[in-house]
mmCIF file of C-alpha atoms in Angstrom:
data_model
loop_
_atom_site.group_PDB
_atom_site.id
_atom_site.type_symbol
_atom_site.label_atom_id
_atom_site.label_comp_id
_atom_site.label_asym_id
_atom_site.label_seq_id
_atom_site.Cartn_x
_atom_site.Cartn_y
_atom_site.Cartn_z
ATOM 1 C CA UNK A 1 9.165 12.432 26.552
ATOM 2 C CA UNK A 2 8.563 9.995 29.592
ATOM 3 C CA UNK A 3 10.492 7.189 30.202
ATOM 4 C CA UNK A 4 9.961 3.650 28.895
ATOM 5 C CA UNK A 5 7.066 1.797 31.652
ATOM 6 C CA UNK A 6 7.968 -1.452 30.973
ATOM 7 C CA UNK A 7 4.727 -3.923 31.074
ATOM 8 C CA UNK A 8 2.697 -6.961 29.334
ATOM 9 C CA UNK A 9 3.110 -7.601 25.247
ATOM 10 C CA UNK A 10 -0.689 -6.878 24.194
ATOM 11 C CA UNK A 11 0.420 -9.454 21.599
ATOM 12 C CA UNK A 12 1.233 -13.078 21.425
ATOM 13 C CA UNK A 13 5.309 -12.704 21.131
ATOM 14 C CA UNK A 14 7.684 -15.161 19.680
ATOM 15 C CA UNK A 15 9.236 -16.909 23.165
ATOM 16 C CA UNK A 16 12.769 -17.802 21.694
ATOM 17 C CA UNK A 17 13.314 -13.564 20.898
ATOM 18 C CA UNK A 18 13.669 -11.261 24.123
ATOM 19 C CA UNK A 19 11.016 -8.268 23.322
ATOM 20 C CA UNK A 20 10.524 -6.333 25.727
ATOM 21 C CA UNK A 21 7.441 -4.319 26.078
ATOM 22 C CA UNK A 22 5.701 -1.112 27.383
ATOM 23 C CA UNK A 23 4.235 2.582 26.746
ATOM 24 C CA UNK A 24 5.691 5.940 26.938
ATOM 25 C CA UNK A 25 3.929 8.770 27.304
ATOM 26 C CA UNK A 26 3.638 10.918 25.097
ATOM 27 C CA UNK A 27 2.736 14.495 24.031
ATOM 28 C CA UNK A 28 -0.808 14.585 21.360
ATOM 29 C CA UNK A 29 1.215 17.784 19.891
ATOM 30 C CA UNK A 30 5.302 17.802 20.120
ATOM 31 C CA UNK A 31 5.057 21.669 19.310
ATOM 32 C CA UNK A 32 2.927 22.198 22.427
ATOM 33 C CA UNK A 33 4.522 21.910 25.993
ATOM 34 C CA UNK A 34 1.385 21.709 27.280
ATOM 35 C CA UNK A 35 -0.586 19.317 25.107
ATOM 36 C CA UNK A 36 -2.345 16.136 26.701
ATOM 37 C CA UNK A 37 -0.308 13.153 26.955
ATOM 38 C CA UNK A 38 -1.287 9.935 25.844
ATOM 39 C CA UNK A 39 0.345 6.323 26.030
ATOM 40 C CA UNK A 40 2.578 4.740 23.024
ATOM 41 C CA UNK A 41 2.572 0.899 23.345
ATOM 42 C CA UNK A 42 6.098 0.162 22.608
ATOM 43 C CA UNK A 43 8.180 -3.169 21.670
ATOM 44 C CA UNK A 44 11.902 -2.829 21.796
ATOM 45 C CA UNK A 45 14.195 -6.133 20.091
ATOM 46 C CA UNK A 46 17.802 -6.437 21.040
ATOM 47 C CA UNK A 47 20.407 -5.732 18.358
ATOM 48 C CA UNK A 48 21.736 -8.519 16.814
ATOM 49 C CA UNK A 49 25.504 -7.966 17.605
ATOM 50 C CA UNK A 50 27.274 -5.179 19.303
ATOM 51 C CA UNK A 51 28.998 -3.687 16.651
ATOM 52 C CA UNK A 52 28.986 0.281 15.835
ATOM 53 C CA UNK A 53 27.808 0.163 12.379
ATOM 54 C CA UNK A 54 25.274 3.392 11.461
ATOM 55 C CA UNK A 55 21.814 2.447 12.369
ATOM 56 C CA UNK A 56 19.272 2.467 9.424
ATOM 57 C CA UNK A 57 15.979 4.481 9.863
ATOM 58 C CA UNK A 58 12.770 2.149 7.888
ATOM 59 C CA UNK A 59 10.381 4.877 7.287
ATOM 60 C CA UNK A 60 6.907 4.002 5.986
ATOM 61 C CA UNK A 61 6.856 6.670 3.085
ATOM 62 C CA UNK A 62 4.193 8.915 4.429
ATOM 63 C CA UNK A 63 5.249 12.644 3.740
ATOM 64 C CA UNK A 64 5.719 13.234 7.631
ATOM 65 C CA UNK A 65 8.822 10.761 7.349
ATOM 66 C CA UNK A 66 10.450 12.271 4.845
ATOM 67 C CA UNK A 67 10.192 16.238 6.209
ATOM 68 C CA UNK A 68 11.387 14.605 9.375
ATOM 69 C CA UNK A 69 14.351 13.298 7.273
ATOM 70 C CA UNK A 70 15.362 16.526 6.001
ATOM 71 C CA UNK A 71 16.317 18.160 9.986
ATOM 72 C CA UNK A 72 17.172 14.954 11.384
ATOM 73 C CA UNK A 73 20.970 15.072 12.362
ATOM 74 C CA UNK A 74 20.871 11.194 12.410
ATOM 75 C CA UNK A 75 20.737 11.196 8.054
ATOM 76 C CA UNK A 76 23.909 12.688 6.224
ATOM 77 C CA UNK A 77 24.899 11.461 3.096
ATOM 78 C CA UNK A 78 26.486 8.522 4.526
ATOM 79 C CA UNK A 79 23.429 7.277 6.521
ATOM 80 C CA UNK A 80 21.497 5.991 3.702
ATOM 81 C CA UNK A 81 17.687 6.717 4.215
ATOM 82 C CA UNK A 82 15.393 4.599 2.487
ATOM 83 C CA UNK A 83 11.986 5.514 0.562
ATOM 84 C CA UNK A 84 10.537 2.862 -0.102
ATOM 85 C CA UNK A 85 7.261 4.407 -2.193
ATOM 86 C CA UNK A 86 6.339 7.989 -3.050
ATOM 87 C CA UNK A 87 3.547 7.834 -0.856
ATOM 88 C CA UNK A 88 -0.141 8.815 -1.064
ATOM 89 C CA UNK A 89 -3.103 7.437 0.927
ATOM 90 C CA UNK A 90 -6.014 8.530 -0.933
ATOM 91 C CA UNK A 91 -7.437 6.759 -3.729
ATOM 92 C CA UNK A 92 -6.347 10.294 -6.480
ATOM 93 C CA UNK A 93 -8.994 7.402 -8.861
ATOM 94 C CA UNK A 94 -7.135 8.059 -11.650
ATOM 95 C CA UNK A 95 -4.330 5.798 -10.378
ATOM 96 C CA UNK A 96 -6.363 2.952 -9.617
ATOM 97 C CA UNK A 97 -7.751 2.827 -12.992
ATOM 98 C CA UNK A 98 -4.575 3.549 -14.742
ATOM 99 C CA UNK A 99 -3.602 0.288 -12.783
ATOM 100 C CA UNK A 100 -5.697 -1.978 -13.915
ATOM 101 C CA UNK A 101 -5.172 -0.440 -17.628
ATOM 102 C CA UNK A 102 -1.684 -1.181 -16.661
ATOM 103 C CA UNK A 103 -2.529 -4.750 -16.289
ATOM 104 C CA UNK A 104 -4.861 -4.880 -19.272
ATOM 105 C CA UNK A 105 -2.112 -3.865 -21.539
ATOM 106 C CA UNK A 106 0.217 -5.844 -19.903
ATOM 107 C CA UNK A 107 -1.675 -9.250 -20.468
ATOM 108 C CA UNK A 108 -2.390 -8.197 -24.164
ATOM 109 C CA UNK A 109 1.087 -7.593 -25.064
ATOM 110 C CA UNK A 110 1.443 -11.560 -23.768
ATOM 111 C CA UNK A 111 0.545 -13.596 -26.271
ATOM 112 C CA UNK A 112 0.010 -16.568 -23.655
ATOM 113 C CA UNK A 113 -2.367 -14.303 -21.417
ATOM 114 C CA UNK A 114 -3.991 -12.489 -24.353
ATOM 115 C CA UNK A 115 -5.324 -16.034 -25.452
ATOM 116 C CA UNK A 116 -6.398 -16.898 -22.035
ATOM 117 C CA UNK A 117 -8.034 -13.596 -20.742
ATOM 118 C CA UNK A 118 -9.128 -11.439 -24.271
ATOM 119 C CA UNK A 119 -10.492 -7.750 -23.189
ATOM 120 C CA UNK A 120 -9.259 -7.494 -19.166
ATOM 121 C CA UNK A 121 -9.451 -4.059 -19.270
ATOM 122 C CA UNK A 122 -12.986 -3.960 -20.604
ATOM 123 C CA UNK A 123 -14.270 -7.059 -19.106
ATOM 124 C CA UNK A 124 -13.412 -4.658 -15.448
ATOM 125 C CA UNK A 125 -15.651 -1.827 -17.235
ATOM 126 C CA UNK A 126 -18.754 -4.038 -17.956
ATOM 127 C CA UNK A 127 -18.691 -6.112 -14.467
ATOM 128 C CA UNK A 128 -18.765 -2.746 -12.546
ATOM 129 C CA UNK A 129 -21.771 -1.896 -14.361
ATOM 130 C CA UNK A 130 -23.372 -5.698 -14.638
ATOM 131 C CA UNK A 131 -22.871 -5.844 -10.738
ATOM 132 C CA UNK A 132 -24.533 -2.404 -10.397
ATOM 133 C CA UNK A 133 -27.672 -3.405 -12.186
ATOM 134 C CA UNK A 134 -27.483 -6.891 -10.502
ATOM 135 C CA UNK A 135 -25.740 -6.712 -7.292
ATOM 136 C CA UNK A 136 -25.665 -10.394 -5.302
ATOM 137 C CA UNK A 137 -23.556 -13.032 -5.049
ATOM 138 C CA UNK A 138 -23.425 -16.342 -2.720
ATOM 139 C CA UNK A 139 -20.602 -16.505 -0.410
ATOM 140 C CA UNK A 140 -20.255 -19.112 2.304
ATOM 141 C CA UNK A 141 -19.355 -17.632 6.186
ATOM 142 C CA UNK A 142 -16.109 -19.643 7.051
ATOM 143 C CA UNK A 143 -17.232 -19.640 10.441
ATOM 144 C CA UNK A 144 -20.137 -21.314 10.273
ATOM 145 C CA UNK A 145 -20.294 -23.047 6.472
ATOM 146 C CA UNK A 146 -23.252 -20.982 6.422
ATOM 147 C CA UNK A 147 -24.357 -19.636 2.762
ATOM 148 C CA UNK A 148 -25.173 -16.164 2.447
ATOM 149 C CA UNK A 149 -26.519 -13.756 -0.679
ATOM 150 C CA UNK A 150 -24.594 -11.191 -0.104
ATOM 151 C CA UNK A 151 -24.837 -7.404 -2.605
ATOM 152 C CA UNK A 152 -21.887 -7.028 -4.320
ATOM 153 C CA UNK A 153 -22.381 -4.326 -6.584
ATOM 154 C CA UNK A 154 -19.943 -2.331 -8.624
ATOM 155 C CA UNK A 155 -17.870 -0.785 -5.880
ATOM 156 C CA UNK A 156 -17.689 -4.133 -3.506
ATOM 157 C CA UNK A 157 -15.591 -5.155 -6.699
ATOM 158 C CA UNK A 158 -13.611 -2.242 -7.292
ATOM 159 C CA UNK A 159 -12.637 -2.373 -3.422
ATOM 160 C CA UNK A 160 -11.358 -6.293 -4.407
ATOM 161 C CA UNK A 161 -9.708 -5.500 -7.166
ATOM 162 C CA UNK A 162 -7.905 -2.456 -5.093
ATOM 163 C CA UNK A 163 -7.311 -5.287 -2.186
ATOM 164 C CA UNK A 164 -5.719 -7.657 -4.401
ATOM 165 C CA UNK A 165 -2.986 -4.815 -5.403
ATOM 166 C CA UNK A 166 -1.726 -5.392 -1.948
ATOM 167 C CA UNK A 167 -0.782 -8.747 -2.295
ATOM 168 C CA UNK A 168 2.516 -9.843 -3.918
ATOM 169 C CA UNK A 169 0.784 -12.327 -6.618
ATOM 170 C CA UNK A 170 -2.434 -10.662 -6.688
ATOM 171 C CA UNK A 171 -2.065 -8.599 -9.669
ATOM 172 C CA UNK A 172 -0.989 -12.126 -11.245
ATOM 173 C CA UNK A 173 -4.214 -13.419 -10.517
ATOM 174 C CA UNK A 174 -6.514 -10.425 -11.870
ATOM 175 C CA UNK A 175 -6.983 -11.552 -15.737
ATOM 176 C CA UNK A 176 -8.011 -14.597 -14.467
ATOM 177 C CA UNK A 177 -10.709 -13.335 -11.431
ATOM 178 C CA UNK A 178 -12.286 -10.783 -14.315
ATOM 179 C CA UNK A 179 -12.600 -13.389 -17.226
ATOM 180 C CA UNK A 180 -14.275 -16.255 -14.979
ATOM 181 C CA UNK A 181 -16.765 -13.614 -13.754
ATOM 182 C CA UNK A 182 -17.481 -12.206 -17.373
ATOM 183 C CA UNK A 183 -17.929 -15.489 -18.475
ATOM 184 C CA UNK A 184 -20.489 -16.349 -15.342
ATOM 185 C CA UNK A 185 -18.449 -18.214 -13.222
ATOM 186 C CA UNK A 186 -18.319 -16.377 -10.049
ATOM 187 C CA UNK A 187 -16.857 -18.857 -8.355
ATOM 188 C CA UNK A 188 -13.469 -16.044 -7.562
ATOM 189 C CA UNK A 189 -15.413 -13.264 -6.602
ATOM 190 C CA UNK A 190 -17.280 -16.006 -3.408
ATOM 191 C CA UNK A 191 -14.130 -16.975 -2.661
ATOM 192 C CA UNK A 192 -12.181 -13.360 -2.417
ATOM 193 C CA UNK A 193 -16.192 -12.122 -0.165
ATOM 194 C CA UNK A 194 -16.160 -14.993 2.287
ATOM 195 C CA UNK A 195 -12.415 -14.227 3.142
ATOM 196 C CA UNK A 196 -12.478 -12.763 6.771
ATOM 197 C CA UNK A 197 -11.762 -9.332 6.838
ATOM 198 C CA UNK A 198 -7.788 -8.117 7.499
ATOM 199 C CA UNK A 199 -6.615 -6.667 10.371
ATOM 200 C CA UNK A 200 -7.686 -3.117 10.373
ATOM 201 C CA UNK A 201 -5.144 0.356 10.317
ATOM 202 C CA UNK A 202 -5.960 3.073 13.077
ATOM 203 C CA UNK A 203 -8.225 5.594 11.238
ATOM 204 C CA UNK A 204 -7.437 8.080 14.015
ATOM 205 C CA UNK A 205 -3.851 7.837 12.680
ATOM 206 C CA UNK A 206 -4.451 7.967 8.918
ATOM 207 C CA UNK A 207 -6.998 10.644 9.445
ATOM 208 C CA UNK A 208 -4.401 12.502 11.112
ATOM 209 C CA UNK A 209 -2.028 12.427 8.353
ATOM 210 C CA UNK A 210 -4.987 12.919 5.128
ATOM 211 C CA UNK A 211 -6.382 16.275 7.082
ATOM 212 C CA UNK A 212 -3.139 17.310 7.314
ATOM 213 C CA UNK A 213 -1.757 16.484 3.639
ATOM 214 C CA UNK A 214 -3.708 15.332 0.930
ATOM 215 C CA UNK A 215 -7.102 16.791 1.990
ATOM 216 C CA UNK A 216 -5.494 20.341 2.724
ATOM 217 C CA UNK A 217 -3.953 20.499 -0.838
ATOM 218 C CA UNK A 218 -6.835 18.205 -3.153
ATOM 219 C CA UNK A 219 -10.342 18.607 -3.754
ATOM 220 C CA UNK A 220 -12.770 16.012 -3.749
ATOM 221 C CA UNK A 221 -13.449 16.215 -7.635
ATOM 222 C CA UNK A 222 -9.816 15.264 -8.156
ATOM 223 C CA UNK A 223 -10.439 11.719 -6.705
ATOM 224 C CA UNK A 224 -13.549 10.926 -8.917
ATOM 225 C CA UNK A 225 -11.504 11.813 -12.358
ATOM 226 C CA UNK A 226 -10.408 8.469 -13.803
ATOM 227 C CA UNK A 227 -10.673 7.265 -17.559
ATOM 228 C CA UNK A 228 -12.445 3.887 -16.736
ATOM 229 C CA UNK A 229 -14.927 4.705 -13.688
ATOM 230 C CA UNK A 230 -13.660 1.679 -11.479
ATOM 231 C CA UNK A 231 -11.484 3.793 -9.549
ATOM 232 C CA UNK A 232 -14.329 6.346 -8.865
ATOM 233 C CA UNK A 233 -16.824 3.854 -7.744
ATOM 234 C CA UNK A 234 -13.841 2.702 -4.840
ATOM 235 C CA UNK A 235 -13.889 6.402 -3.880
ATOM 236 C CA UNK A 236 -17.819 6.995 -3.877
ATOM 237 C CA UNK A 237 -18.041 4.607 -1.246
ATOM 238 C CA UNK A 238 -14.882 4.431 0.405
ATOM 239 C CA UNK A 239 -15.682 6.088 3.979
ATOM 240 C CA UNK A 240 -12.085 7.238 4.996
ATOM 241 C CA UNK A 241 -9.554 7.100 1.432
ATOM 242 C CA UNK A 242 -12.504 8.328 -0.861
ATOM 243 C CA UNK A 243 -14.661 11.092 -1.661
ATOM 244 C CA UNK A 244 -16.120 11.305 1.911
ATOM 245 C CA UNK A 245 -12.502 12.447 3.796
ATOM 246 C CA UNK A 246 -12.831 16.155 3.822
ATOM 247 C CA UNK A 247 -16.476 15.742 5.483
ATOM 248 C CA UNK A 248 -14.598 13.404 8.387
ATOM 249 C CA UNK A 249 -11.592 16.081 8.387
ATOM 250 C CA UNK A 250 -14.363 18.523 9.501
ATOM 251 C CA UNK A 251 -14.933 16.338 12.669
ATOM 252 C CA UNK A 252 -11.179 15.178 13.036
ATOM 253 C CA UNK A 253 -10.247 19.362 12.797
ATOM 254 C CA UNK A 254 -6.198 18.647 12.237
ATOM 255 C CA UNK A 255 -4.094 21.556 11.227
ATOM 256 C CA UNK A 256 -2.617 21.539 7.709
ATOM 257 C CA UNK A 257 0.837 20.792 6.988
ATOM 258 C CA UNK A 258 3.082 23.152 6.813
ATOM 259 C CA UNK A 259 4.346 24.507 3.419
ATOM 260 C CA UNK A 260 7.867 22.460 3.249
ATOM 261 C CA UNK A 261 5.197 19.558 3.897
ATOM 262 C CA UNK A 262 4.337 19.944 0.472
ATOM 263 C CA UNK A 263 7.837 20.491 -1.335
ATOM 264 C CA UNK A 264 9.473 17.936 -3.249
ATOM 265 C CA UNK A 265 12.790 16.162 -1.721
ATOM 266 C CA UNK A 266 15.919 17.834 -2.528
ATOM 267 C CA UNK A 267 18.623 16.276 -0.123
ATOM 268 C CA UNK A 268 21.720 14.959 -0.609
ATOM 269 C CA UNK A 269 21.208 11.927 1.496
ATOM 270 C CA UNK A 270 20.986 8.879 -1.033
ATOM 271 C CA UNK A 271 17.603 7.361 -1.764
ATOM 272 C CA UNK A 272 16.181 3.781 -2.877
ATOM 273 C CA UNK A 273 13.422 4.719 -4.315
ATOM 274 C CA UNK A 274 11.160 1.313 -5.221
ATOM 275 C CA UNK A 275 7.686 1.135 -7.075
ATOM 276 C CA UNK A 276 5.436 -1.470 -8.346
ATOM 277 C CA UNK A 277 4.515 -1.517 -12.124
ATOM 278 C CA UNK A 278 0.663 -2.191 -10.802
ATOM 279 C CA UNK A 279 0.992 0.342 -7.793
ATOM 280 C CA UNK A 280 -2.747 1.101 -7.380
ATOM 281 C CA UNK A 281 -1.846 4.080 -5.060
ATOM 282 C CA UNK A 282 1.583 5.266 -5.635
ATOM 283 C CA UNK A 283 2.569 4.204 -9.598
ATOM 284 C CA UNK A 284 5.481 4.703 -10.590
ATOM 285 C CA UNK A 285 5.366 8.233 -11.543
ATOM 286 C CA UNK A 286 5.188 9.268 -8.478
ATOM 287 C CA UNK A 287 8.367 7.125 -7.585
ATOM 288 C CA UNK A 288 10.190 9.206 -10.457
ATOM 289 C CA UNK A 289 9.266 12.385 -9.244
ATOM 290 C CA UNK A 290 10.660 11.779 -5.423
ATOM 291 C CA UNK A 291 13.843 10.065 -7.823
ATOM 292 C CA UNK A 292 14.185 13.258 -9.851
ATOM 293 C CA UNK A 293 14.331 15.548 -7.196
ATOM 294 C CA UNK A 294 17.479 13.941 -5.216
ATOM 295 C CA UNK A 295 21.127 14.762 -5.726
ATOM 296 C CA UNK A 296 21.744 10.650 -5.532
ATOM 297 C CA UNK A 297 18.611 8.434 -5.780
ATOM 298 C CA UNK A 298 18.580 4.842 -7.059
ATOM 299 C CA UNK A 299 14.664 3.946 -9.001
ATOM 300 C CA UNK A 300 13.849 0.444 -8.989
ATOM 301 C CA UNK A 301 10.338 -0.822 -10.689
ATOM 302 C CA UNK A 302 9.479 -4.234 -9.473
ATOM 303 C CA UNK A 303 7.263 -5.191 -12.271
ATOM 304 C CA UNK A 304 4.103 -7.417 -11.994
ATOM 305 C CA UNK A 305 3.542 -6.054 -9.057
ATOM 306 C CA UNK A 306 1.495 -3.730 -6.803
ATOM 307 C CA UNK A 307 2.236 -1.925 -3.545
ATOM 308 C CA UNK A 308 4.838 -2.967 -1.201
ATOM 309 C CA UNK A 309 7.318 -3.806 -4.416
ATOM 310 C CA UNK A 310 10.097 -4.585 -2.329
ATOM 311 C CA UNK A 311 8.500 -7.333 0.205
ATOM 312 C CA UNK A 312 6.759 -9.007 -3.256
ATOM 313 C CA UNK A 313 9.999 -9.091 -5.075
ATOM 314 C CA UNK A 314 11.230 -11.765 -1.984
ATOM 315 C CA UNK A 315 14.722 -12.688 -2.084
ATOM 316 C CA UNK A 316 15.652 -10.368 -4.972
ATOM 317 C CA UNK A 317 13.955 -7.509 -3.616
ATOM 318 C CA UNK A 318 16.464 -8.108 0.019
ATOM 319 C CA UNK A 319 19.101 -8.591 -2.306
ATOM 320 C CA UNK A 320 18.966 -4.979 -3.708
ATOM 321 C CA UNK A 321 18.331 -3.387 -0.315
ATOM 322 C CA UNK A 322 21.321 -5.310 1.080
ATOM 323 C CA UNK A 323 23.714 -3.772 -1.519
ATOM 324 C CA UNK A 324 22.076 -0.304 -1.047
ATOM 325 C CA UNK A 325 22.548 -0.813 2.592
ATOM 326 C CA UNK A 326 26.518 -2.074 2.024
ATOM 327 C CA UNK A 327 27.611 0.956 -0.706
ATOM 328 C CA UNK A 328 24.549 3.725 -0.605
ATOM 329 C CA UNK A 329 26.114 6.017 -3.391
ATOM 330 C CA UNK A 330 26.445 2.986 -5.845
ATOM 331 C CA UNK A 331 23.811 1.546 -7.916
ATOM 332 C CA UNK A 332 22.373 -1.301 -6.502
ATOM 333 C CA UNK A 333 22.435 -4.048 -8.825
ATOM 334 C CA UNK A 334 18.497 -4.866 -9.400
ATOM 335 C CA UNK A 335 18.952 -7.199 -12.538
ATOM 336 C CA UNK A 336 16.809 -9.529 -10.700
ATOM 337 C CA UNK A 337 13.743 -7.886 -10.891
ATOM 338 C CA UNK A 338 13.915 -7.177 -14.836
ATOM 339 C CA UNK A 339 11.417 -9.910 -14.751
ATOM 340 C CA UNK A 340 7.857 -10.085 -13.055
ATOM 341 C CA UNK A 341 5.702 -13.464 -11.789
ATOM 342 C CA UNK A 342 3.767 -12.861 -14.947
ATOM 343 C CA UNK A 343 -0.178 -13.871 -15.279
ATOM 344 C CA UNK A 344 -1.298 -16.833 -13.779
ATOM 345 C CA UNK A 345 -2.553 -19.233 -16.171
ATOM 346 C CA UNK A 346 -6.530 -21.113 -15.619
ATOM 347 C CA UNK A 347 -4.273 -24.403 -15.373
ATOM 348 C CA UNK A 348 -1.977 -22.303 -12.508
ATOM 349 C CA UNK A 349 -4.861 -21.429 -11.021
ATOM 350 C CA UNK A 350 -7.040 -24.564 -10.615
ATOM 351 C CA UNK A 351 -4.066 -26.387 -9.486
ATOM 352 C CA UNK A 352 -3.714 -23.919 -6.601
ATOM 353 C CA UNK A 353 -7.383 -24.539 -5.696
ATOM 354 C CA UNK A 354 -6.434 -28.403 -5.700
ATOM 355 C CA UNK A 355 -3.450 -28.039 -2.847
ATOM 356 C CA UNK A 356 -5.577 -25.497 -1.131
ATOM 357 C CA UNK A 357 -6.542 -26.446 2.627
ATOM 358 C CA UNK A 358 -10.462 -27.001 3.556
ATOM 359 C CA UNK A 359 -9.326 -24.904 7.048
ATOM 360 C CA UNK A 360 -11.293 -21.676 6.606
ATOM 361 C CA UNK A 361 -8.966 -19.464 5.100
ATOM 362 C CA UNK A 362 -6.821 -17.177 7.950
ATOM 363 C CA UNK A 363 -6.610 -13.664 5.536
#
């Protein structure tokens, strides 16, 4: 590996923090002395104090992170090494719809929500297939003001529904979204279309990792299997994270993991292992698996939430890394997050719209 060529940020950069910025070269295959070389923009931050204390490794939970944790001679059992999610990238649609079951059941079993928003679960089923047979809606450009019909059929609203998983108090605000539109108000679903569209992933990167894992081991039948048919619609349409992937792996032509690619963690370095209750993409049985297999692993469901448990539980959720962080082989006390946000009410809901700002909405 080349040396760090220092140059411009390709990103506005907070001025009061010294970042310093570049690319090193690197190799397109580490195994492979003579593979090309490409560039790998780089940001480094200063640490905040010079003390010696063992340097924590954030790993994004793809299954390349943790077979790198098992040889790396940075992680013993006293270098705690965090996994945040069991992770999987393709929409296996059985997950998705046991999600928003998950929700469903969770709103019923509310007495406050089960008066508000009767038959989530069902209301999902019959809007896939109303929007199907009927597939437009008026959204307004936030550019321009300009109004727009736009087709929104059955999948466009599975692929909201799977967006608003992502966002800390979007599962909150699902009973309410489904029961307006059921009712003919579609006043939600305009507002979630004419929101610009997020910043996007690399696809050359994911695709890298899906040929390589999920695709080499699944068939494309396993992704349409699902016991509402919301999550199969998502994946019928879905070009990269849906039924389509193994014809783009054909193009992309990535080797397959390796066997121990495929193995479950046994290690003896501690684990946090955190899931969402409404984890569209990794639920919480997958988090008990990876929990299962450890010598020392600490499970933690966030409920009311979806993916990324531990950003959407805020202050608690920093609370319980902090003491994992501190004593790694103790239980972290996670008390805090014994209780979710719960379901936003219609009153909740309309006030938000009142303190909204008219500026077109940033993502």
């Amino acid at each position: 590996m080349s040396e760090l060529e220092e140059g411009d940020c390709p990103v506005e950069t907070d001025p009061d923090v010294e970042i310093t910025c570049g690319t090193i070269a690197v190799p397109t295959d580490h195994d492979d002395p003579n593979a090309d070389m490409i560039d790998l923009a780089v940001a480094t931050l200063p640490a905040a104090d010079d003390s010696d204390a063992t340097p924590i490794f954030l790993l994004g939970g793809d299954r390349e992170s943790t077979r790198w944790s098992r040889s790396s001679r940075a992680l013993t059992p006293d270098a705690p090494f965090l996994e945040l999610a069991a992770s999987r990238d393709v929409v296996a649609a059985e997950s998705f719809d046991g999600a928003i079951a998950a929700v469903g059941d969770e709103c019923a079993a509310d007495p406050t929500c089960r008066a508000d928003y009767p038959d989530v679960t069902e209301n999902v089923q019959r809007l896939v297939e109303q929007l199907d047979a009927t597939p437009m809606v008026e959204v307004t450009d936030p550019a321009t003001e300009q109004v727009a019909q736009v087709p929104v059929d059955g999948a466009a609203l599975a692929t909201i529904l799977f967006g608003l998983f992502y966002i800390p108090d979007g599962p909150a605000t699902i009973p309410f979204l489904v029961t307006s539109l059921a009712a003919g108000d579609l006043s939600g679903l305009e507002g979630l279309a004419s929101q610009p569209s997020p910043a996007v992933v690399s696809q050359g990167q994911q695709l890298s990792f899906l040929c390589a894992e999920e695709a080499a081991v699944a068939d494309p039948e396993d992704l349409t299997t699902g016991d509402l048919g919301v999550g199969s619609r998502l994946v019928e349409s879905n070009p990269v994270i849906g039924s389509t992937l193994w014809e783009l792996c054909e193009v992309w032509d990535v080797e397959a993991g390796d066997e121990e690619t495929f193995e479950p963690v046994d290690t003896e370095v501690p684990l946090l292992v955190v899931t969402g209750q409404f984890d569209q993409i990794t639920p919480p049985s997958y988090g008990e698996t990876v929990a299962d297999a450890a010598d020392t692993a600490w499970y933690v469901e966030v409920p009311g939430v979806g993916h990324a448990p531990l950003t959407a539980a805020g202050e608690c959720g920093l609370g319980v890394l902090e003491a994992f962080v501190a004593q790694p082989t103790d239980e972290p006390d996670a008390g805090c997050v014994d209780e979710g946000p719960g379901f936003a009410t219609p009153d909740e809901i309309a006030a938000q719209g009142d303190e909204a700002s008219p500026a077109p909405p940033s993502g």
